[in-house]
CSV table of C-alpha atoms and ligand atoms in Angstrom, one decimal:
chain,number,residue,atom,x,y,z
A,170,MET,CA,-14.7,81.9,-69.8
A,171,ALA,CA,-17.6,83.6,-71.6
A,172,LYS,CA,-15.4,83.6,-74.7
A,173,GLN,CA,-14.8,79.9,-74.3
A,174,SER,CA,-18.5,79.0,-74.1
A,175,SER,CA,-19.4,81.2,-77.0
A,176,LYS,CA,-16.8,79.3,-79.1
A,177,ARG,CA,-18.3,76.1,-78.0
A,178,GLU,CA,-21.7,77.4,-78.8
A,179,GLN,CA,-20.5,78.4,-82.2
A,180,GLU,CA,-19.2,74.9,-82.8
A,181,LEU,CA,-22.4,73.4,-81.7
A,182,ARG,CA,-24.4,75.7,-84.0
A,183,GLU,CA,-22.1,74.8,-86.9
A,184,TYR,CA,-22.6,71.1,-86.2
A,185,SER,CA,-26.3,71.6,-86.0
A,186,LEU,CA,-26.4,73.5,-89.2
A,187,LYS,CA,-24.5,70.7,-91.0
A,188,ARG,CA,-26.9,68.2,-89.6
A,189,ALA,CA,-29.9,70.3,-90.6
A,190,ASP,CA,-28.5,70.4,-94.1
A,191,GLU,CA,-28.2,66.6,-94.1
A,192,LEU,CA,-31.8,66.3,-93.1
A,193,LYS,CA,-32.8,68.8,-95.8
A,194,GLN,CA,-31.2,66.5,-98.3
A,195,LYS,CA,-33.1,63.5,-97.0
A,196,ILE,CA,-36.5,65.0,-97.6
A,197,LYS,CA,-35.5,66.4,-101.1
A,198,PRO,CA,-36.5,63.4,-103.2
A,199,TYR,CA,-39.9,63.2,-101.5
A,200,LEU,CA,-40.5,66.9,-102.1
A,201,GLU,CA,-39.6,66.5,-105.8
A,202,ASN,CA,-41.8,63.4,-106.2
A,203,SER,CA,-44.7,64.7,-104.2
A,204,LYS,CA,-45.3,67.6,-106.6
A,205,ASN,CA,-46.5,65.0,-109.1
A,206,ILE,CA,-48.9,63.3,-106.7
A,207,PRO,CA,-52.4,64.8,-107.2
A,208,THR,CA,-54.5,65.8,-104.1
A,209,GLY,CA,-58.2,66.2,-104.0
A,210,LEU,CA,-58.0,69.7,-102.5
A,211,ASN,CA,-56.0,70.8,-105.6
A,212,LEU,CA,-58.5,69.3,-108.0
A,213,THR,CA,-61.6,71.2,-107.1
A,214,GLU,CA,-62.1,72.7,-110.5
A,215,PHE,CA,-61.7,69.3,-112.3
A,216,TYR,CA,-64.2,67.7,-109.8
A,217,GLU,CA,-66.7,70.6,-110.3
A,218,ALA,CA,-66.6,70.1,-114.1
A,219,GLN,CA,-67.2,66.4,-113.7
A,220,LYS,CA,-70.0,67.0,-111.3
A,221,GLU,CA,-71.7,69.4,-113.8
A,222,ARG,CA,-71.4,66.7,-116.5
A,223,ILE,CA,-73.1,64.1,-114.2
A,224,LEU,CA,-75.8,66.5,-113.1
A,225,ASN,CA,-76.5,67.3,-116.7
A,226,TYR,CA,-77.0,63.7,-117.5
A,227,PHE,CA,-79.4,63.2,-114.6
A,228,LYS,CA,-81.0,66.6,-115.2
A,229,ALA,CA,-80.5,67.2,-111.5
A,230,THR,CA,-79.5,70.1,-109.3
A,231,GLN,CA,-76.9,71.0,-106.7
A,232,GLU,CA,-79.6,70.4,-104.1
A,233,ASP,CA,-80.0,66.8,-105.4
A,234,TRP,CA,-76.3,66.3,-105.4
A,235,ASP,CA,-76.1,67.3,-101.7
A,236,ASP,CA,-78.8,64.9,-100.8
A,237,TRP,CA,-77.3,61.5,-99.9
A,238,HIS,CA,-80.6,59.7,-100.7
A,239,TRP,CA,-80.4,61.2,-104.3
A,240,GLN,CA,-76.8,59.9,-104.5
A,241,MET,CA,-77.9,56.4,-103.4
A,242,ARG,CA,-80.9,56.3,-105.7
A,243,ASN,CA,-78.7,57.3,-108.6
A,244,ARG,CA,-75.7,55.1,-108.0
A,245,ILE,CA,-74.2,54.2,-111.4
A,246,SER,CA,-74.3,50.4,-111.8
A,247,ASP,CA,-74.7,49.7,-115.5
A,248,VAL,CA,-72.3,50.3,-118.4
A,249,ASN,CA,-74.7,52.1,-120.6
A,250,THR,CA,-75.4,54.8,-118.1
A,251,LEU,CA,-71.7,55.0,-117.4
A,252,SER,CA,-70.7,55.3,-121.0
A,253,SER,CA,-73.4,57.9,-121.7
A,254,ILE,CA,-71.7,60.1,-119.1
A,255,PHE,CA,-68.1,59.2,-119.9
A,256,PRO,CA,-67.8,57.7,-123.4
A,257,MET,CA,-65.6,54.6,-123.8
A,258,THR,CA,-64.6,52.0,-126.3
A,259,GLU,CA,-66.9,49.0,-127.0
A,260,GLU,CA,-64.1,46.8,-125.8
A,261,ARG,CA,-64.0,48.5,-122.4
A,262,LYS,CA,-67.8,48.5,-122.2
A,263,ALA,CA,-67.8,44.7,-122.8
A,264,GLU,CA,-65.2,44.2,-120.1
A,265,ILE,CA,-67.1,46.1,-117.5
A,266,ALA,CA,-70.4,44.4,-118.4
A,267,LYS,CA,-68.9,40.9,-118.3
A,268,THR,CA,-67.1,41.5,-115.0
A,269,GLY,CA,-70.1,43.2,-113.5
A,270,ASN,CA,-72.2,40.1,-114.2
A,271,ILE,CA,-70.1,38.2,-111.8
A,272,PHE,CA,-69.0,40.8,-109.3
A,273,ARG,CA,-71.6,43.5,-108.7
A,274,TRP,CA,-70.6,47.1,-109.0
A,275,ALA,CA,-72.2,50.5,-108.1
A,276,VAL,CA,-70.7,53.9,-107.7
A,277,SER,CA,-72.2,57.0,-106.2
A,278,PRO,CA,-72.4,60.0,-108.6
A,279,TYR,CA,-70.1,61.8,-106.1
A,280,TYR,CA,-67.4,59.1,-106.2
A,281,LEU,CA,-67.8,58.9,-110.0
A,282,SER,CA,-67.0,62.6,-110.2
A,283,LEU,CA,-63.5,61.9,-108.8
A,284,MET,CA,-62.6,59.5,-111.6
A,285,ASP,CA,-60.4,60.4,-114.5
A,286,PHE,CA,-61.6,58.4,-117.4
A,287,ASP,CA,-58.7,59.7,-119.5
A,288,ASN,CA,-56.3,57.9,-117.3
A,289,PRO,CA,-56.7,54.1,-117.2
A,290,SER,CA,-54.5,53.9,-114.1
A,291,ASP,CA,-56.4,56.6,-112.2
A,292,PRO,CA,-56.5,55.4,-108.5
A,293,ILE,CA,-60.2,56.3,-108.1
A,294,LEU,CA,-61.2,54.5,-111.3
A,295,LEU,CA,-59.3,51.4,-110.3
A,296,GLN,CA,-61.2,51.2,-107.0
A,297,GLY,CA,-64.6,51.7,-108.5
A,298,ILE,CA,-65.0,50.4,-112.0
A,299,PRO,CA,-64.8,46.6,-112.8
A,300,MET,CA,-61.7,45.2,-114.5
A,301,GLY,CA,-61.4,42.0,-116.5
A,302,LEU,CA,-58.6,40.9,-114.1
A,303,GLU,CA,-61.2,40.2,-111.5
A,304,LEU,CA,-62.3,37.2,-113.5
A,305,GLU,CA,-58.8,35.9,-114.1
A,306,ASP,CA,-58.2,35.4,-110.4
A,307,LYS,CA,-57.1,31.8,-109.6
A,308,LYS,CA,-55.8,32.3,-106.1
A,309,GLY,CA,-58.5,34.1,-104.2
A,310,GLU,CA,-60.9,32.4,-101.7
A,311,VAL,CA,-64.5,33.5,-101.0
A,312,ASP,CA,-63.9,33.8,-97.2
A,313,PRO,CA,-60.2,33.6,-96.4
A,314,MET,CA,-60.8,35.1,-93.0
A,315,GLY,CA,-63.2,32.4,-91.9
A,316,GLU,CA,-65.6,35.0,-90.8
A,317,ALA,CA,-68.5,32.6,-91.2
A,318,MET,CA,-66.9,30.6,-88.4
A,319,THR,CA,-66.6,33.5,-85.9
A,320,SER,CA,-70.3,34.5,-85.4
A,321,PRO,CA,-71.6,33.5,-82.0
A,322,ALA,CA,-74.8,35.5,-82.5
A,323,PRO,CA,-76.7,37.0,-85.4
A,324,CYS,CA,-74.7,39.9,-87.1
A,325,ILE,CA,-71.7,39.4,-84.8
A,326,THR,CA,-68.1,38.7,-85.7
A,327,ARG,CA,-66.1,38.0,-82.6
A,328,ARG,CA,-62.4,37.3,-83.0
A,329,TYR,CA,-60.9,39.1,-80.0
A,330,PRO,CA,-61.3,38.9,-76.2
A,331,ASP,CA,-62.8,42.3,-75.4
A,332,ARG,CA,-64.3,43.6,-78.6
A,333,LEU,CA,-66.5,42.6,-81.5
A,334,ILE,CA,-68.2,43.7,-84.7
A,335,ILE,CA,-71.9,44.1,-85.3
A,336,ASN,CA,-72.6,43.9,-89.0
A,337,VAL,CA,-75.6,46.1,-89.7
A,338,THR,CA,-76.0,46.2,-93.4
A,339,ASN,CA,-74.5,45.0,-96.7
A,340,ILE,CA,-75.1,48.3,-98.4
A,341,CYS,CA,-72.3,50.7,-99.4
A,342,GLY,CA,-72.2,54.0,-101.3
A,343,MET,CA,-69.7,52.4,-103.6
A,344,TYR,CA,-68.7,48.7,-104.0
A,345,CYS,CA,-65.0,48.7,-103.9
A,346,ARG,CA,-63.3,46.5,-106.5
A,347,HIS,CA,-61.0,45.3,-103.7
A,348,CYS,CA,-63.9,44.6,-101.2
A,349,GLN,CA,-62.9,42.0,-98.6
A,350,ARG,CA,-66.5,41.1,-97.8
A,351,ARG,CA,-67.5,40.6,-101.4
A,352,ARG,CA,-69.4,37.4,-100.5
A,353,ASN,CA,-71.9,39.6,-98.6
A,354,ILE,CA,-72.5,42.1,-101.4
A,355,GLY,CA,-75.3,40.2,-103.1
A,356,GLU,CA,-77.7,41.3,-105.7
A,357,ILE,CA,-80.0,42.4,-102.8
A,358,ASP,CA,-79.3,45.5,-100.8
A,359,GLN,CA,-80.4,44.9,-97.2
A,360,HIS,CA,-79.9,46.2,-93.7
A,361,SER,CA,-79.7,43.6,-91.0
A,362,LYS,CA,-83.2,42.7,-89.6
A,363,ARG,CA,-84.2,44.5,-86.5
A,364,GLU,CA,-84.7,41.2,-84.6
A,365,ASP,CA,-81.1,40.2,-85.5
A,366,LEU,CA,-79.8,43.5,-84.2
A,367,ILE,CA,-81.7,42.9,-81.0
A,368,ALA,CA,-80.2,39.5,-80.7
A,369,ALA,CA,-76.7,41.0,-81.3
A,370,LEU,CA,-77.3,43.6,-78.6
A,371,ASP,CA,-78.5,40.8,-76.3
A,372,TYR,CA,-75.2,39.0,-76.9
A,373,VAL,CA,-73.2,42.2,-76.0
A,374,ARG,CA,-75.3,42.7,-72.9
A,375,ALA,CA,-74.8,39.1,-71.8
A,376,ASN,CA,-71.0,39.3,-72.2
A,377,PRO,CA,-69.6,41.9,-69.8
A,378,GLU,CA,-66.0,41.5,-71.1
A,379,ILE,CA,-67.1,43.3,-74.3
A,380,ARG,CA,-65.9,46.9,-73.8
A,381,ASP,CA,-65.6,48.0,-77.4
A,382,VAL,CA,-68.3,47.5,-80.1
A,383,LEU,CA,-67.6,48.2,-83.7
A,384,ILE,CA,-70.6,48.9,-85.9
A,385,THR,CA,-69.8,48.1,-89.5
A,386,GLY,CA,-71.1,46.3,-92.7
A,387,GLY,CA,-71.3,47.1,-95.5
A,388,ASP,CA,-71.2,50.7,-94.4
A,389,ALA,CA,-72.5,51.6,-91.0
A,390,LEU,CA,-73.6,55.1,-92.0
A,391,LEU,CA,-75.9,53.8,-94.6
A,392,LEU,CA,-78.3,53.0,-91.8
A,393,SER,CA,-81.0,55.6,-91.4
A,394,ASP,CA,-80.6,58.3,-88.9
A,395,SER,CA,-83.3,56.8,-86.7
A,396,THR,CA,-81.8,53.3,-86.7
A,397,LEU,CA,-78.4,54.6,-85.9
A,398,ASP,CA,-79.9,56.7,-83.1
A,399,TRP,CA,-81.6,53.6,-81.7
A,400,LEU,CA,-78.6,51.3,-82.0
A,401,LEU,CA,-76.2,53.8,-80.4
A,402,SER,CA,-78.5,54.5,-77.6
A,403,GLU,CA,-78.9,50.8,-76.9
A,404,LEU,CA,-75.2,50.4,-76.8
A,405,GLN,CA,-74.8,53.5,-74.6
A,406,SER,CA,-77.1,52.0,-72.1
A,407,ILE,CA,-74.9,48.9,-71.6
A,408,PRO,CA,-72.6,49.8,-68.7
A,409,HIS,CA,-69.6,47.6,-69.8
A,410,VAL,CA,-69.5,49.1,-73.4
A,411,GLU,CA,-66.9,51.7,-72.8
A,412,ILE,CA,-66.4,52.8,-76.4
A,413,LYS,CA,-68.3,52.5,-79.7
A,414,ARG,CA,-66.9,52.6,-83.2
A,415,LEU,CA,-68.3,53.1,-86.6
A,416,GLY,CA,-66.8,51.6,-89.8
A,417,THR,CA,-67.8,53.7,-92.8
A,418,ARG,CA,-66.4,54.8,-96.1
A,419,THR,CA,-69.0,57.6,-96.5
A,420,PRO,CA,-66.5,60.4,-95.8
A,421,VAL,CA,-64.7,59.1,-99.0
A,422,THR,CA,-67.5,57.8,-101.2
A,423,LEU,CA,-70.6,59.7,-100.1
A,424,PRO,CA,-69.5,62.6,-97.9
A,425,MET,CA,-73.0,64.3,-98.1
A,426,ARG,CA,-74.2,61.5,-95.8
A,427,VAL,CA,-72.6,63.4,-93.0
A,428,THR,CA,-75.4,65.8,-92.5
A,429,LYS,CA,-75.8,68.3,-89.6
A,430,LYS,CA,-78.7,66.0,-88.4
A,431,LEU,CA,-76.5,62.9,-88.4
A,432,ALA,CA,-73.7,64.8,-86.6
A,433,ASP,CA,-76.2,65.9,-83.9
A,434,ILE,CA,-77.2,62.3,-83.4
A,435,LEU,CA,-73.6,61.1,-83.1
A,436,ALA,CA,-72.7,63.9,-80.7
A,437,LYS,CA,-75.1,62.3,-78.2
A,438,TYR,CA,-73.1,59.1,-77.8
A,439,PRO,CA,-69.5,59.8,-76.8
A,440,PRO,CA,-66.9,58.3,-76.7
A,441,LEU,CA,-67.5,57.5,-80.4
A,442,TYR,CA,-64.7,56.6,-82.8
A,443,LEU,CA,-65.1,56.4,-86.6
A,444,ASN,CA,-62.8,54.7,-88.9
A,445,THR,CA,-63.0,55.4,-92.6
A,446,GLN,CA,-61.0,54.3,-95.6
A,447,PHE,CA,-59.1,56.8,-97.7
A,448,ASN,CA,-56.7,55.1,-100.1
A,449,HIS,CA,-55.3,58.0,-102.0
A,450,SER,CA,-54.7,61.7,-101.6
A,451,LYS,CA,-57.0,62.3,-104.6
A,452,GLU,CA,-59.9,61.3,-102.3
A,453,VAL,CA,-59.1,64.0,-99.8
A,454,THR,CA,-61.5,66.6,-101.2
A,455,LEU,CA,-63.3,69.7,-100.1
A,456,GLU,CA,-66.5,67.6,-99.6
A,457,SER,CA,-64.6,65.0,-97.5
A,458,ARG,CA,-63.1,67.8,-95.4
A,459,LYS,CA,-66.6,69.2,-94.8
A,460,ALA,CA,-67.8,65.8,-93.7
A,461,VAL,CA,-64.9,65.3,-91.3
A,462,ASP,CA,-65.3,68.9,-89.9
A,463,LYS,CA,-68.9,68.0,-88.9
A,464,LEU,CA,-67.8,64.8,-87.3
A,465,VAL,CA,-65.0,66.4,-85.4
A,466,ALA,CA,-67.3,69.2,-84.2
A,467,ALA,CA,-69.6,66.5,-82.9
A,468,GLY,CA,-66.7,65.1,-80.8
A,469,VAL,CA,-66.2,62.0,-83.0
A,470,ILE,CA,-62.6,60.8,-83.3
A,471,VAL,CA,-61.8,60.1,-86.9
A,472,GLY,CA,-59.2,57.5,-88.1
A,473,ASN,CA,-58.2,56.0,-91.4
A,474,GLN,CA,-57.8,52.3,-92.3
A,475,ALA,CA,-56.2,52.3,-95.7
A,476,VAL,CA,-55.8,49.2,-97.8
A,477,LEU,CA,-52.5,48.7,-99.5
A,478,LEU,CA,-53.4,48.3,-103.2
A,479,LYS,CA,-51.2,47.6,-106.2
A,480,GLY,CA,-51.5,50.5,-108.7
A,481,VAL,CA,-53.4,52.7,-106.2
A,482,ASN,CA,-51.1,53.4,-103.3
A,483,ASN,CA,-48.3,50.8,-103.2
A,484,ASN,CA,-45.7,53.6,-103.2
A,485,PRO,CA,-44.0,55.2,-100.2
A,486,ASP,CA,-44.5,58.8,-101.5
A,487,VAL,CA,-48.1,58.2,-102.4
A,488,MET,CA,-48.8,56.8,-98.9
A,489,LYS,CA,-46.9,59.6,-97.2
A,490,LYS,CA,-48.7,62.3,-99.2
A,491,MET,CA,-52.1,60.8,-98.4
A,492,ASN,CA,-51.3,60.7,-94.7
A,493,HIS,CA,-50.2,64.3,-94.7
A,494,GLU,CA,-53.4,65.3,-96.5
A,495,LEU,CA,-55.4,63.3,-93.9
A,496,LEU,CA,-53.8,65.0,-91.0
A,497,LYS,CA,-54.6,68.4,-92.5
A,498,ILE,CA,-58.3,67.5,-92.4
A,499,ARG,CA,-58.0,66.0,-88.9
A,500,VAL,CA,-58.1,62.3,-89.8
A,501,ARG,CA,-55.5,60.2,-88.0
A,502,PRO,CA,-53.9,57.3,-90.0
A,503,TYR,CA,-54.7,54.1,-88.0
A,504,TYR,CA,-54.0,51.1,-90.1
A,505,ILE,CA,-52.6,50.1,-93.5
A,506,PHE,CA,-54.0,46.7,-94.3
A,507,HIS,CA,-52.3,44.2,-96.4
A,508,ALA,CA,-55.2,43.0,-98.6
A,509,LYS,CA,-56.6,39.5,-98.0
A,510,LYS,CA,-56.8,36.9,-100.7
A,511,VAL,CA,-60.4,37.4,-101.6
A,512,LYS,CA,-61.6,35.9,-104.8
A,513,GLY,CA,-61.7,38.5,-107.6
A,514,THR,CA,-59.4,41.0,-105.8
A,515,THR,CA,-55.9,39.4,-105.8
A,516,HIS,CA,-54.6,41.5,-108.7
A,517,PHE,CA,-54.6,44.3,-106.2
A,518,ILE,CA,-52.3,42.6,-103.7
A,519,PRO,CA,-48.7,43.8,-103.6
A,520,SER,CA,-45.8,42.0,-101.8
A,521,ILE,CA,-45.4,42.2,-98.1
A,522,GLN,CA,-42.0,43.6,-98.8
A,523,GLU,CA,-43.6,46.6,-100.4
A,524,GLY,CA,-45.6,47.2,-97.3
A,525,LEU,CA,-42.5,47.0,-95.2
A,526,ASP,CA,-40.7,49.4,-97.5
A,527,ILE,CA,-43.5,51.9,-97.1
A,528,MET,CA,-43.3,51.7,-93.3
A,529,LYS,CA,-39.5,52.2,-93.5
A,530,ALA,CA,-40.0,55.3,-95.6
A,531,LEU,CA,-42.4,56.8,-93.0
A,532,ARG,CA,-40.8,56.3,-89.6
A,533,GLY,CA,-38.4,59.2,-88.9
A,534,PHE,CA,-39.1,60.8,-92.3
A,535,THR,CA,-42.4,62.2,-91.2
A,536,SER,CA,-44.5,62.9,-88.1
A,537,GLY,CA,-45.3,59.9,-86.0
A,538,LEU,CA,-49.0,61.0,-86.3
A,539,ALA,CA,-48.7,60.2,-90.1
A,540,ILE,CA,-47.6,56.7,-89.4
A,541,PRO,CA,-50.3,53.9,-89.2
A,542,THR,CA,-49.7,50.3,-88.1
A,543,TYR,CA,-49.2,47.9,-91.0
A,544,ILE,CA,-51.4,44.9,-90.5
A,545,VAL,CA,-51.4,41.5,-92.2
A,546,ASN,CA,-54.4,39.4,-91.3
A,547,ALA,CA,-53.4,35.9,-90.3
A,548,PRO,CA,-55.4,33.3,-92.4
A,549,GLN,CA,-58.6,31.8,-91.1
A,550,GLY,CA,-59.4,34.5,-88.6
A,551,GLY,CA,-56.0,34.3,-86.9
A,552,GLY,CA,-56.2,38.0,-86.3
A,553,LYS,CA,-54.5,41.3,-87.1
A,554,THR,CA,-50.8,40.8,-87.1
A,555,PRO,CA,-48.6,44.0,-87.1
A,556,LEU,CA,-45.4,44.0,-89.2
A,557,LEU,CA,-42.5,46.3,-89.0
A,558,PRO,CA,-39.2,46.6,-90.8
A,559,GLU,CA,-36.4,45.2,-88.6
A,560,TYR,CA,-35.4,47.9,-86.1
A,561,LEU,CA,-34.1,45.4,-83.5
A,562,VAL,CA,-31.0,43.7,-84.9
A,563,SER,CA,-30.4,41.6,-81.8
A,564,LEU,CA,-31.3,41.5,-78.2
A,565,ASP,CA,-29.6,39.8,-75.2
A,566,ASP,CA,-29.4,40.3,-71.5
A,567,ASP,CA,-27.1,43.4,-71.5
A,568,LYS,CA,-27.3,44.7,-75.0
A,569,ALA,CA,-29.7,45.5,-77.8
A,570,VAL,CA,-28.5,46.3,-81.3
A,571,LEU,CA,-30.8,48.8,-83.0
A,572,ARG,CA,-31.2,49.9,-86.5
A,573,THR,CA,-32.2,53.6,-86.6
A,574,TRP,CA,-34.6,55.2,-89.1
A,575,GLU,CA,-31.5,56.2,-91.0
A,576,ASP,CA,-30.1,52.7,-91.1
A,577,LYS,CA,-27.4,53.4,-88.5
A,578,ILE,CA,-26.6,50.3,-86.5
A,579,VAL,CA,-26.1,51.3,-82.8
A,580,ASP,CA,-25.6,49.5,-79.6
A,581,TYR,CA,-28.0,50.1,-76.8
A,582,ASP,CA,-26.9,49.2,-73.3
A,583,THR,CA,-29.8,47.4,-71.6
A,584,ASP,CA,-27.8,46.6,-68.5
A,585,SER,CA,-27.9,50.2,-67.1
A,586,ASP,CA,-31.4,50.8,-68.5
A,587,THR,CA,-32.1,53.7,-66.1
A,588,ASP,CA,-32.4,56.6,-68.5
A,589,SER,CA,-35.2,56.7,-71.0
B,190,LIG,C1,-60.5,44.4,-87.0
B,190,LIG,C2,-61.4,43.8,-86.0
B,190,LIG,C3,-61.7,44.4,-84.8
B,190,LIG,C4,-61.0,45.7,-84.3
B,190,LIG,O1,-59.7,45.6,-84.2
B,190,LIG,P1,-58.7,46.7,-83.6
B,190,LIG,O2,-57.3,46.2,-83.8
B,190,LIG,O3,-59.1,46.9,-82.2
B,190,LIG,O4,-59.0,48.0,-84.4
B,190,LIG,C5,-62.6,43.8,-83.9
B,190,LIG,N1,-63.2,42.7,-84.3
B,190,LIG,C6,-62.9,42.1,-85.5
B,190,LIG,C7,-63.6,40.8,-85.8
B,190,LIG,C8,-62.1,42.6,-86.4
B,190,LIG,O5,-61.8,42.0,-87.5
């Protein structure tokens, strides 16, 4: 008897070993490719050298660098400054100047330090420095989301039954070349007026079904500490506001914004969720990690809303690697957005099929925690629409046909649906 079972055990072990070997083979191509995908945490020396170069130009100190106000005052937004730090051809200078005249640009010294000017397809460079392609866009619209038509009160965008957005500023640490709210990024940097924020809070107060308020912009964390403190305390005092959220790219573009003082303020207002936007593993740096550490220590739940961008991250391995790097610094992938057709940004838009292929390459192949939801925004404010590769082949009263992550087609008996 004992002998029998040990033989059985041996068979099972052999079977399991064979299966484990199959699984090993499945991850091999990724392991090979991922070696060539750069990560911010492995580029510390390069970033340090770039930082020195920028500090030299500004005749500034490490202390300046760590001060987010210094970073904001010294955002690079003209081509002569840029080319004094990172020399470039006259042709490239003219391209940046011409594009920048139509679509404004500005980059924090920190985010500039992540850019590799020797590599024209560097994913950080593509996100921050103007390209001639922006002017060639024939397809884009100014406001494809119809956001201007979903504002029942000042600063508010309401598109869903139980939650809404309060837009608090049009300022950002860096103006993304793929920005979806380009129409709001004018020549003038401005926070929303206090009286408008008060009107927005009044709207929230008067509508008890609103249980989730998302503070964004622009970049929510570009508000001053005192304004954030005030706004969050006002929201905290509204009984039906169950959760608050911040939309900010500062952990990526201006991580020194997350000071101990800011973290202490945020810690006063749980439950507080913060969504940021990492788009490439190169952005996951030591500085970003420090910012996230402070947020997490303050009890803030940090998530990531990536944008699928041609040339930046429209590749399954690049997305997977980024999501792994994010989990390492305790940022949970939440969404991958299919970019909207905003004027001047459509050269960044890949096909929906590419988005689906990325999702297919994640599920099963990596931790569920590393898998965000892929979202296409329906036109004219129709709302976030999740897309998945086809895992359900067919469904009727007694049978579902499933496609597994490994593309095995299997029957699933729905009639005796008692086990789970
Ligand atoms: C994206 C968005 C939200 C938040 O949506 P979730 O799916 O809950 O993250 C809320 N309001 C508006 C107008 C939005 O565009």
